[in-house]
PDB file of C-alpha atoms and ligand atoms in Angstrom:
ATOM      1  CA  MET A   1       0.000   0.000   0.000  1.00 50.00           C
ATOM      2  CA  CYS A   2       2.371   2.691  -1.232  1.00 47.00           C
ATOM      3  CA  GLU A   3       1.846   6.393  -0.505  1.00 47.00           C
ATOM      4  CA  THR A   4       1.681   7.984  -3.924  1.00 51.00           C
ATOM      5  CA  HIS A   5      -0.645  10.885  -3.211  1.00 61.00           C
ATOM      6  CA  GLU A   6      -1.290  13.672  -0.812  1.00 88.00           C
ATOM      7  CA  LEU A   7      -4.601  13.487   0.987  1.00 96.00           C
ATOM      8  CA  SER A   8      -7.393  14.327  -1.406  1.00 96.00           C
ATOM      9  CA  SER A   9     -11.135  14.124  -0.878  1.00 95.00           C
ATOM     10  CA  LEU A  10     -11.618  12.988  -4.490  1.00 95.00           C
ATOM     11  CA  SER A  11      -9.148  10.181  -4.016  1.00 95.00           C
ATOM     12  CA  ILE A  12     -10.760   9.092  -0.720  1.00 96.00           C
ATOM     13  CA  ASP A  13     -14.131   9.116  -2.449  1.00 95.00           C
ATOM     14  CA  SER A  14     -12.802   6.966  -5.293  1.00 94.00           C
ATOM     15  CA  TYR A  15     -11.714   4.269  -2.820  1.00 96.00           C
ATOM     16  CA  LEU A  16     -15.088   4.071  -1.032  1.00 96.00           C
ATOM     17  CA  LEU A  17     -16.885   0.773  -1.500  1.00 92.00           C
ATOM     18  CA  ASP A  18     -20.302   2.326  -1.044  1.00 81.00           C
ATOM     19  CA  ARG A  19     -20.356   5.659  -2.853  1.00 76.00           C
ATOM     20  CA  SER A  20     -24.138   5.731  -2.968  1.00 76.00           C
ATOM     21  CA  ALA A  21     -24.367   7.239   0.512  1.00 77.00           C
ATOM     22  CA  HIS A  22     -22.578  10.415  -0.645  1.00 87.00           C
ATOM     23  CA  VAL A  23     -20.758  11.059   2.594  1.00 94.00           C
ATOM     24  CA  PRO A  24     -19.394  14.615   2.361  1.00 96.00           C
ATOM     25  CA  ILE A  25     -15.632  14.647   2.881  1.00 97.00           C
ATOM     26  CA  TYR A  26     -13.931  17.883   3.934  1.00 98.00           C
ATOM     27  CA  LEU A  27     -10.177  18.151   3.893  1.00 98.00           C
ATOM     28  CA  PHE A  28      -8.062  20.961   5.367  1.00 98.00           C
ATOM     29  CA  ASP A  29      -4.408  21.769   5.509  1.00 97.00           C
ATOM     30  CA  GLN A  30      -4.522  22.910   9.128  1.00 98.00           C
ATOM     31  CA  VAL A  31      -7.341  23.162  11.658  1.00 98.00           C
ATOM     32  CA  GLU A  32      -7.619  23.430  15.423  1.00 98.00           C
ATOM     33  CA  SER A  33      -9.399  20.097  15.789  1.00 98.00           C
ATOM     34  CA  THR A  34     -11.249  18.036  13.199  1.00 98.00           C
ATOM     35  CA  ASN A  35     -13.702  16.971  15.934  1.00 97.00           C
ATOM     36  CA  ASP A  36     -14.839  20.603  16.339  1.00 96.00           C
ATOM     37  CA  LEU A  37     -15.327  21.089  12.609  1.00 97.00           C
ATOM     38  CA  ALA A  38     -17.348  17.892  12.341  1.00 97.00           C
ATOM     39  CA  TYR A  39     -19.799  19.277  14.936  1.00 94.00           C
ATOM     40  CA  GLY A  40     -20.187  22.392  12.806  1.00 93.00           C
ATOM     41  CA  TYR A  41     -21.070  20.443   9.656  1.00 95.00           C
ATOM     42  CA  LEU A  42     -23.676  18.385  11.491  1.00 93.00           C
ATOM     43  CA  SER A  43     -25.565  21.557  12.392  1.00 90.00           C
ATOM     44  CA  ASN A  44     -26.780  21.402   8.778  1.00 90.00           C
ATOM     45  CA  PRO A  45     -29.891  19.168   9.039  1.00 87.00           C
ATOM     46  CA  ALA A  46     -29.263  17.860   5.517  1.00 90.00           C
ATOM     47  CA  ILE A  47     -26.030  16.199   6.689  1.00 92.00           C
ATOM     48  CA  ASP A  48     -26.268  13.071   8.823  1.00 92.00           C
ATOM     49  CA  MET A  49     -22.771  11.749   8.228  1.00 96.00           C
ATOM     50  CA  VAL A  50     -19.617  13.683   7.474  1.00 97.00           C
ATOM     51  CA  ALA A  51     -15.874  13.049   7.380  1.00 98.00           C
ATOM     52  CA  VAL A  52     -13.442  15.834   8.216  1.00 98.00           C
ATOM     53  CA  LEU A  53      -9.703  15.429   7.721  1.00 98.00           C
ATOM     54  CA  ALA A  54      -6.724  17.678   8.235  1.00 98.00           C
ATOM     55  CA  GLU A  55      -3.044  17.400   7.434  1.00 97.00           C
ATOM     56  CA  THR A  56      -2.298  18.828  10.858  1.00 97.00           C
ATOM     57  CA  GLN A  57      -4.086  20.205  13.925  1.00 98.00           C
ATOM     58  CA  THR A  58      -3.089  23.044  16.223  1.00 98.00           C
ATOM     59  CA  SER A  59      -5.272  21.894  19.145  1.00 98.00           C
ATOM     60  CA  GLY A  60      -5.792  18.181  18.482  1.00 97.00           C
ATOM     61  CA  ARG A  61      -7.471  16.566  21.464  1.00 97.00           C
ATOM     62  CA  GLY A  62      -6.791  13.169  22.936  1.00 95.00           C
ATOM     63  CA  ARG A  63      -8.657  11.282  25.630  1.00 92.00           C
ATOM     64  CA  ARG A  64      -8.507  12.452  29.231  1.00 86.00           C
ATOM     65  CA  GLY A  65      -7.570  16.023  28.371  1.00 89.00           C
ATOM     66  CA  ARG A  66      -4.350  15.110  26.567  1.00 92.00           C
ATOM     67  CA  ALA A  67      -3.192  16.731  23.337  1.00 95.00           C
ATOM     68  CA  TRP A  68      -2.821  14.759  20.101  1.00 96.00           C
ATOM     69  CA  THR A  69      -0.018  15.986  17.885  1.00 95.00           C
ATOM     70  CA  SER A  70       1.002  14.767  14.466  1.00 96.00           C
ATOM     71  CA  PRO A  71       3.418  16.363  11.972  1.00 95.00           C
ATOM     72  CA  LYS A  72       1.899  17.735   8.800  1.00 96.00           C
ATOM     73  CA  GLY A  73       1.155  15.186   6.109  1.00 95.00           C
ATOM     74  CA  ALA A  74       2.282  12.077   7.968  1.00 97.00           C
ATOM     75  CA  GLY A  75      -0.665  10.903  10.040  1.00 98.00           C
ATOM     76  CA  LEU A  76      -4.339  10.374   9.487  1.00 98.00           C
ATOM     77  CA  LEU A  77      -6.397  12.857  11.493  1.00 98.00           C
ATOM     78  CA  MET A  78     -10.034  12.268  10.752  1.00 98.00           C
ATOM     79  CA  SER A  79     -13.326  12.846  12.501  1.00 98.00           C
ATOM     80  CA  ILE A  80     -16.479  11.137  11.409  1.00 98.00           C
ATOM     81  CA  GLY A  81     -19.671  12.844  12.528  1.00 97.00           C
ATOM     82  CA  LEU A  82     -22.949  10.961  12.791  1.00 95.00           C
ATOM     83  CA  SER A  83     -26.181  12.778  13.465  1.00 92.00           C
ATOM     84  CA  TYR A  84     -29.202  11.029  14.954  1.00 86.00           C
ATOM     85  CA  GLU A  85     -32.664  11.925  16.043  1.00 82.00           C
ATOM     86  CA  SER A  86     -32.577  11.771  19.838  1.00 71.00           C
ATOM     87  CA  SER A  87     -33.354   8.233  20.868  1.00 69.00           C
ATOM     88  CA  PRO A  88     -32.554   6.091  23.852  1.00 61.00           C
ATOM     89  CA  ALA A  89     -31.649   3.371  21.364  1.00 62.00           C
ATOM     90  CA  LEU A  90     -28.501   5.251  20.473  1.00 69.00           C
ATOM     91  CA  HIS A  91     -26.416   3.504  23.170  1.00 83.00           C
ATOM     92  CA  TYR A  92     -23.798   6.190  22.840  1.00 83.00           C
ATOM     93  CA  GLU A  93     -21.688   4.588  25.536  1.00 86.00           C
ATOM     94  CA  GLU A  94     -20.990   1.638  23.256  1.00 93.00           C
ATOM     95  CA  TRP A  95     -19.582   3.670  20.370  1.00 94.00           C
ATOM     96  CA  PRO A  96     -16.014   3.965  21.693  1.00 95.00           C
ATOM     97  CA  LEU A  97     -15.869   0.157  21.715  1.00 96.00           C
ATOM     98  CA  LEU A  98     -17.658  -0.197  18.380  1.00 97.00           C
ATOM     99  CA  ALA A  99     -15.357   2.388  16.789  1.00 98.00           C
ATOM    100  CA  SER A 100     -12.238   0.512  17.900  1.00 98.00           C
ATOM    101  CA  TRP A 101     -13.657  -2.620  16.279  1.00 98.00           C
ATOM    102  CA  ALA A 102     -14.256  -0.702  13.032  1.00 98.00           C
ATOM    103  CA  LEU A 103     -10.775   0.813  13.097  1.00 98.00           C
ATOM    104  CA  HIS A 104      -9.207  -2.559  13.816  1.00 98.00           C
ATOM    105  CA  ARG A 105     -11.048  -4.054  10.844  1.00 98.00           C
ATOM    106  CA  ALA A 106      -9.896  -1.225   8.565  1.00 98.00           C
ATOM    107  CA  LEU A 107      -6.277  -1.460   9.691  1.00 98.00           C
ATOM    108  CA  THR A 108      -6.098  -5.222   9.292  1.00 97.00           C
ATOM    109  CA  HIS A 109      -6.950  -4.808   5.600  1.00 97.00           C
ATOM    110  CA  VAL A 110      -3.596  -3.107   5.324  1.00 96.00           C
ATOM    111  CA  ILE A 111      -1.438  -4.635   8.068  1.00 97.00           C
ATOM    112  CA  HIS A 112      -2.184  -8.284   8.517  1.00 92.00           C
ATOM    113  CA  GLU A 113      -0.416  -9.146  11.752  1.00 93.00           C
ATOM    114  CA  ASN A 114       0.119  -7.906  15.288  1.00 96.00           C
ATOM    115  CA  VAL A 115      -2.603  -5.240  15.244  1.00 98.00           C
ATOM    116  CA  HIS A 116      -4.652  -5.420  18.434  1.00 98.00           C
ATOM    117  CA  ILE A 117      -7.196  -3.455  20.409  1.00 97.00           C
ATOM    118  CA  LYS A 118      -6.121  -2.208  23.805  1.00 96.00           C
ATOM    119  CA  TRP A 119      -9.088  -1.687  26.100  1.00 95.00           C
ATOM    120  CA  PRO A 120     -11.056   0.468  25.826  1.00 94.00           C
ATOM    121  CA  ASN A 121     -10.281   1.790  22.361  1.00 94.00           C
ATOM    122  CA  ASP A 122      -6.630   2.185  21.469  1.00 97.00           C
ATOM    123  CA  ILE A 123      -5.065   0.290  18.619  1.00 98.00           C
ATOM    124  CA  VAL A 124      -1.606  -1.137  19.171  1.00 97.00           C
ATOM    125  CA  LEU A 125       0.841  -2.539  16.649  1.00 98.00           C
ATOM    126  CA  ASN A 126       3.583  -4.807  17.971  1.00 96.00           C
ATOM    127  CA  GLU A 127       2.439  -3.819  21.480  1.00 94.00           C
ATOM    128  CA  LYS A 128       2.895  -0.063  20.917  1.00 96.00           C
ATOM    129  CA  LYS A 129       0.163   2.530  20.482  1.00 97.00           C
ATOM    130  CA  LEU A 130      -0.575   3.145  16.826  1.00 98.00           C
ATOM    131  CA  ALA A 131      -3.915   4.921  16.972  1.00 98.00           C
ATOM    132  CA  GLY A 132      -6.340   6.520  19.377  1.00 97.00           C
ATOM    133  CA  ILE A 133     -10.009   7.381  19.213  1.00 98.00           C
ATOM    134  CA  LEU A 134     -11.782  10.296  20.854  1.00 97.00           C
ATOM    135  CA  THR A 135     -15.561   9.917  20.843  1.00 96.00           C
ATOM    136  CA  GLU A 136     -17.646  12.951  21.771  1.00 95.00           C
ATOM    137  CA  LEU A 137     -21.380  13.597  21.913  1.00 92.00           C
ATOM    138  CA  SER A 138     -23.374  16.802  21.705  1.00 88.00           C
ATOM    139  CA  SER A 139     -27.101  17.315  21.842  1.00 82.00           C
ATOM    140  CA  SER A 140     -29.065  20.024  20.132  1.00 73.00           C
ATOM    141  CA  ALA A 141     -32.864  20.407  20.133  1.00 71.00           C
ATOM    142  CA  ASN A 142     -34.005  16.953  19.050  1.00 80.00           C
ATOM    143  CA  ARG A 143     -30.718  15.739  17.577  1.00 85.00           C
ATOM    144  CA  ARG A 144     -27.680  14.047  18.957  1.00 89.00           C
ATOM    145  CA  ASN A 145     -24.364  14.420  17.216  1.00 92.00           C
ATOM    146  CA  LEU A 146     -21.746  11.779  17.707  1.00 94.00           C
ATOM    147  CA  ILE A 147     -18.192  12.602  16.694  1.00 97.00           C
ATOM    148  CA  ILE A 148     -15.624   9.839  16.358  1.00 98.00           C
ATOM    149  CA  GLY A 149     -12.128  11.276  16.028  1.00 98.00           C
ATOM    150  CA  PHE A 150      -9.366   8.982  14.781  1.00 98.00           C
ATOM    151  CA  GLY A 151      -5.697   9.790  15.189  1.00 98.00           C
ATOM    152  CA  ILE A 152      -3.478   7.272  13.389  1.00 98.00           C
ATOM    153  CA  ASN A 153       0.290   7.328  13.147  1.00 98.00           C
ATOM    154  CA  VAL A 154       0.616   6.280   9.521  1.00 98.00           C
ATOM    155  CA  ASN A 155       3.816   7.474   7.820  1.00 97.00           C
ATOM    156  CA  LEU A 156       5.551   9.082  10.795  1.00 97.00           C
ATOM    157  CA  ARG A 157       9.265   8.385  11.112  1.00 97.00           C
ATOM    158  CA  LEU A 158      10.703   7.507  14.500  1.00 96.00           C
ATOM    159  CA  GLU A 159      12.019  11.062  14.909  1.00 96.00           C
ATOM    160  CA  ASP A 160       8.495  12.420  14.292  1.00 96.00           C
ATOM    161  CA  LEU A 161       7.292  10.743  17.482  1.00 95.00           C
ATOM    162  CA  PRO A 162       7.909  12.743  20.662  1.00 91.00           C
ATOM    163  CA  GLU A 163      11.005  11.278  22.321  1.00 93.00           C
ATOM    164  CA  GLU A 164       9.224  10.543  25.583  1.00 91.00           C
ATOM    165  CA  LEU A 165       6.655   8.430  23.712  1.00 92.00           C
ATOM    166  CA  ARG A 166       8.994   6.371  21.538  1.00 92.00           C
ATOM    167  CA  LYS A 167       8.989   3.383  23.894  1.00 92.00           C
ATOM    168  CA  LYS A 168       5.221   3.093  23.900  1.00 93.00           C
ATOM    169  CA  ALA A 169       4.004   4.662  20.637  1.00 96.00           C
ATOM    170  CA  THR A 170       4.755   3.776  17.059  1.00 98.00           C
ATOM    171  CA  SER A 171       3.672   4.263  13.453  1.00 98.00           C
ATOM    172  CA  MET A 172       2.826   1.980  10.555  1.00 98.00           C
ATOM    173  CA  PHE A 173       5.997   3.136   8.781  1.00 97.00           C
ATOM    174  CA  VAL A 174       8.243   2.572  11.806  1.00 98.00           C
ATOM    175  CA  GLU A 175       6.956  -0.985  12.273  1.00 98.00           C
ATOM    176  CA  THR A 176       6.829  -2.137   8.654  1.00 97.00           C
ATOM    177  CA  GLY A 177       9.252   0.128   6.750  1.00 97.00           C
ATOM    178  CA  GLN A 178       6.457   0.847   4.246  1.00 96.00           C
ATOM    179  CA  MET A 179       4.676   4.078   3.364  1.00 96.00           C
ATOM    180  CA  TYR A 180       0.885   3.817   3.258  1.00 97.00           C
ATOM    181  CA  ASN A 181      -1.780   5.454   1.136  1.00 97.00           C
ATOM    182  CA  ARG A 182      -3.714   7.562   3.631  1.00 98.00           C
ATOM    183  CA  ASN A 183      -6.576   8.157   1.171  1.00 97.00           C
ATOM    184  CA  LYS A 184      -7.246   4.445   0.947  1.00 97.00           C
ATOM    185  CA  LEU A 185      -7.005   4.008   4.707  1.00 98.00           C
ATOM    186  CA  ALA A 186      -9.435   6.896   5.272  1.00 98.00           C
ATOM    187  CA  ALA A 187     -11.877   5.270   2.831  1.00 97.00           C
ATOM    188  CA  LEU A 188     -11.587   1.904   4.586  1.00 98.00           C
ATOM    189  CA  ILE A 189     -12.484   3.552   7.902  1.00 98.00           C
ATOM    190  CA  ILE A 190     -15.402   5.523   6.443  1.00 98.00           C
ATOM    191  CA  ASP A 191     -16.716   2.288   4.880  1.00 97.00           C
ATOM    192  CA  GLU A 192     -16.443   0.434   8.184  1.00 97.00           C
ATOM    193  CA  ILE A 193     -18.225   3.189  10.136  1.00 97.00           C
ATOM    194  CA  GLN A 194     -20.937   3.410   7.505  1.00 95.00           C
ATOM    195  CA  GLN A 195     -21.549  -0.340   7.718  1.00 95.00           C
ATOM    196  CA  LEU A 196     -21.494  -0.267  11.496  1.00 95.00           C
ATOM    197  CA  ARG A 197     -23.952   2.601  11.601  1.00 93.00           C
ATOM    198  CA  LYS A 198     -26.356   0.614   9.426  1.00 92.00           C
ATOM    199  CA  HIS A 199     -26.035  -2.429  11.675  1.00 93.00           C
ATOM    200  CA  VAL A 200     -26.494  -0.321  14.828  1.00 92.00           C
ATOM    201  CA  SER A 201     -29.639   1.201  13.380  1.00 88.00           C
ATOM    202  CA  HIS A 202     -30.896  -2.384  12.911  1.00 90.00           C
ATOM    203  CA  GLY A 203     -30.171  -3.154  16.557  1.00 91.00           C
ATOM    204  CA  LEU A 204     -26.549  -4.300  16.660  1.00 94.00           C
ATOM    205  CA  ARG A 205     -25.044  -3.968  20.140  1.00 95.00           C
ATOM    206  CA  PHE A 206     -21.528  -4.411  21.463  1.00 96.00           C
ATOM    207  CA  SER A 207     -22.636  -7.769  22.863  1.00 97.00           C
ATOM    208  CA  ASP A 208     -23.098  -8.988  19.248  1.00 97.00           C
ATOM    209  CA  ILE A 209     -19.463  -8.392  18.384  1.00 97.00           C
ATOM    210  CA  HIS A 210     -18.121  -9.066  21.877  1.00 97.00           C
ATOM    211  CA  GLU A 211     -16.543 -12.411  21.021  1.00 97.00           C
ATOM    212  CA  GLU A 212     -14.678 -11.043  18.014  1.00 97.00           C
ATOM    213  CA  TRP A 213     -13.700  -7.846  19.849  1.00 97.00           C
ATOM    214  CA  VAL A 214     -12.235  -9.812  22.755  1.00 97.00           C
ATOM    215  CA  ALA A 215     -10.399 -12.118  20.345  1.00 97.00           C
ATOM    216  CA  HIS A 216      -8.569  -9.065  18.971  1.00 97.00           C
ATOM    217  CA  CYS A 217      -8.004  -7.428  22.345  1.00 96.00           C
ATOM    218  CA  GLN A 218      -4.523  -7.701  23.842  1.00 94.00           C
ATOM    219  CA  THR A 219      -5.557  -6.665  27.353  1.00 95.00           C
ATOM    220  CA  ILE A 220      -7.013  -9.880  28.772  1.00 94.00           C
ATOM    221  CA  GLY A 221      -4.570 -11.899  30.873  1.00 93.00           C
ATOM    222  CA  ARG A 222      -2.181  -8.955  31.148  1.00 94.00           C
ATOM    223  CA  HIS A 223      -0.892  -7.336  34.275  1.00 95.00           C
ATOM    224  CA  VAL A 224      -2.280  -3.801  34.079  1.00 95.00           C
ATOM    225  CA  ARG A 225      -2.208  -0.486  35.894  1.00 94.00           C
ATOM    226  CA  ILE A 226      -5.294   1.569  35.317  1.00 93.00           C
ATOM    227  CA  VAL A 227      -5.984   5.153  36.222  1.00 86.00           C
ATOM    228  CA  GLN A 228      -9.611   5.581  37.137  1.00 81.00           C
ATOM    229  CA  GLY A 229     -10.340   9.087  38.306  1.00 79.00           C
ATOM    230  CA  ARG A 230      -7.894   9.562  41.184  1.00 83.00           C
ATOM    231  CA  ASP A 231      -7.424   5.851  41.822  1.00 86.00           C
ATOM    232  CA  LEU A 232      -4.737   3.588  40.501  1.00 91.00           C
ATOM    233  CA  ILE A 233      -5.844  -0.013  40.144  1.00 94.00           C
ATOM    234  CA  GLU A 234      -3.221  -2.670  39.589  1.00 95.00           C
ATOM    235  CA  GLY A 235      -3.790  -6.327  38.882  1.00 96.00           C
ATOM    236  CA  VAL A 236      -4.571  -8.879  36.209  1.00 96.00           C
ATOM    237  CA  ALA A 237      -7.148  -8.010  33.546  1.00 96.00           C
ATOM    238  CA  SER A 238      -9.371 -11.068  33.723  1.00 96.00           C
ATOM    239  CA  SER A 239     -12.358 -10.352  31.474  1.00 96.00           C
ATOM    240  CA  ILE A 240     -14.389  -7.842  29.487  1.00 97.00           C
ATOM    241  CA  ASP A 241     -18.128  -8.332  29.727  1.00 97.00           C
ATOM    242  CA  HIS A 242     -20.881  -7.762  27.167  1.00 96.00           C
ATOM    243  CA  SER A 243     -21.113  -4.084  28.151  1.00 95.00           C
ATOM    244  CA  GLY A 244     -17.375  -3.558  27.728  1.00 95.00           C
ATOM    245  CA  ILE A 245     -16.678  -3.458  31.474  1.00 96.00           C
ATOM    246  CA  LEU A 246     -13.185  -4.653  32.327  1.00 96.00           C
ATOM    247  CA  THR A 247     -12.617  -6.751  35.435  1.00 97.00           C
ATOM    248  CA  VAL A 248      -9.216  -6.481  37.084  1.00 96.00           C
ATOM    249  CA  ILE A 249      -8.272  -8.793  39.954  1.00 97.00           C
ATOM    250  CA  ASP A 250      -5.741  -7.267  42.328  1.00 95.00           C
ATOM    251  CA  ASP A 251      -3.199  -8.998  44.619  1.00 94.00           C
ATOM    252  CA  THR A 252      -5.727  -9.352  47.416  1.00 96.00           C
ATOM    253  CA  GLY A 253      -8.166 -11.128  45.096  1.00 97.00           C
ATOM    254  CA  THR A 254     -10.510  -8.146  44.951  1.00 96.00           C
ATOM    255  CA  HIS A 255     -12.405  -7.829  41.655  1.00 97.00           C
ATOM    256  CA  HIS A 256     -12.557  -4.280  40.259  1.00 95.00           C
ATOM    257  CA  ARG A 257     -15.171  -3.645  37.569  1.00 96.00           C
ATOM    258  CA  ILE A 258     -13.987  -0.746  35.431  1.00 94.00           C
ATOM    259  CA  ALA A 259     -16.274   0.975  32.947  1.00 91.00           C
ATOM    260  CA  SER A 260     -13.817   3.580  31.744  1.00 86.00           C
ATOM    261  CA  GLY A 261     -10.223   4.346  32.455  1.00 83.00           C
ATOM    262  CA  GLU A 262      -6.779   4.439  31.000  1.00 83.00           C
ATOM    263  CA  ILE A 263      -4.325   1.564  31.051  1.00 89.00           C
ATOM    264  CA  ILE A 264      -0.954   3.117  31.762  1.00 84.00           C
ATOM    265  CA  GLU A 265       1.058  -0.074  31.877  1.00 73.00           C
ATOM    266  CA  THR A 266       0.394  -3.423  30.384  1.00 71.00           C
ATOM    267  CA  SER A 267       2.655  -6.396  30.278  1.00 72.00           C
ATOM    268  CA  PRO A 268       2.418 -10.155  30.018  1.00 67.00           C
ATOM    269  CA  LEU A 269       1.969 -11.793  33.415  1.00 60.00           C
ATOM    270  CA  GLY A 270       5.141 -11.777  35.485  1.00 48.00           C
ATOM    271  CA  GLN A 271       6.759  -8.973  33.517  1.00 47.00           C
ATOM    272  CA  LEU A 272       5.255  -5.845  34.984  1.00 42.00           C
ATOM    273  CA  SER A 273       7.159  -2.903  33.588  1.00 38.00           C
ATOM    274  CA  VAL A 274       7.884   0.049  35.818  1.00 32.00           C
TER     275      VAL A 274
HETATM  276  C1  BTN B 301      -6.403   9.309  22.293  1.00 71.97           C
HETATM  277  O1  BTN B 301      -6.133  10.016  23.270  1.00 71.97           O
HETATM  278  O2  BTN B 301      -5.892   8.201  22.156  1.00 71.97           O
HETATM  279  C2  BTN B 301      -7.405   9.776  21.252  1.00 71.97           C
HETATM  280  C3  BTN B 301      -6.739  10.597  20.200  1.00 71.97           C
HETATM  281  C4  BTN B 301      -7.709  11.110  19.140  1.00 71.97           C
HETATM  282  C5  BTN B 301      -7.054  12.115  18.221  1.00 71.97           C
HETATM  283  C6  BTN B 301      -7.927  12.458  17.044  1.00 71.97           C
HETATM  284  S1  BTN B 301      -7.026  13.268  15.768  1.00 71.97           S
HETATM  285  C7  BTN B 301      -8.500  13.625  14.922  1.00 71.97           C
HETATM  286  C8  BTN B 301      -9.526  14.020  15.983  1.00 71.97           C
HETATM  287  N1  BTN B 301      -9.443  15.430  16.289  1.00 71.97           N
HETATM  288  C9  BTN B 301      -9.044  15.656  17.543  1.00 71.97           C
HETATM  289  O3  BTN B 301      -8.890  16.773  18.070  1.00 71.97           O
HETATM  290  N2  BTN B 301      -8.833  14.481  18.176  1.00 71.97           N
HETATM  291  C10 BTN B 301      -9.126  13.353  17.308  1.00 71.97           C
END
């Protein structure tokens, strides 16, 4: 999958499997955050799905208040906005998990081995973070707008990654020595989200993909440290249930059920890194 082109909305469109849905694709050289722009586009009632990409961001947001930085032209910074009529059937809380499944599917079209999901919704390649997802929700009048922001380290060189992150973050180029076509990857992700949205509107829940999700998740059986609010929970990740809740068993045998949090360390049993 060689990188022959700059990002181009026409090129992304040409790679889409289902072009009948006419998903508008907006591409910018530099923005503050693609997530913010996606919200703006969804305020147009005629738009119920949109993809916004940028070559770089000046205020890219990560989970838990972190920044997401990526040098111009090397990563894939894309937000997909989905607009819904307000409905309890939205199950917004499941989308971070569903989105990681979609991103994993898209990435494994391109990289066939060693791509895993790290609970709750990071993607790791050869055990290092390759991509992150920031899912945000806003409500207006009778609509709910869901924004799924993907940050993927595609063609970054090792020196493009902040030095302090080089032990735990990576890029597709660093791991494989190949440059990747970001237009094609963007199209694969848009296709996956479009499919998923259709299935969700027909009732698909995380529980329906749970088995496959867990099979691709590297977290189970690992020794983990998880930040949850002000608490640090340390133990063995034993299971993820049908709602996506992670159970960690600590040294005293206490079971901690964790709905959301951040794994700061993960290692095979007996090799806890410090
Ligand atoms: C994480 O912390 O792992 C999530 C990172 C998400 C970053 C992406 S880049 C495109 C979109 N726009 C943003 O401001 N954030 C997301």
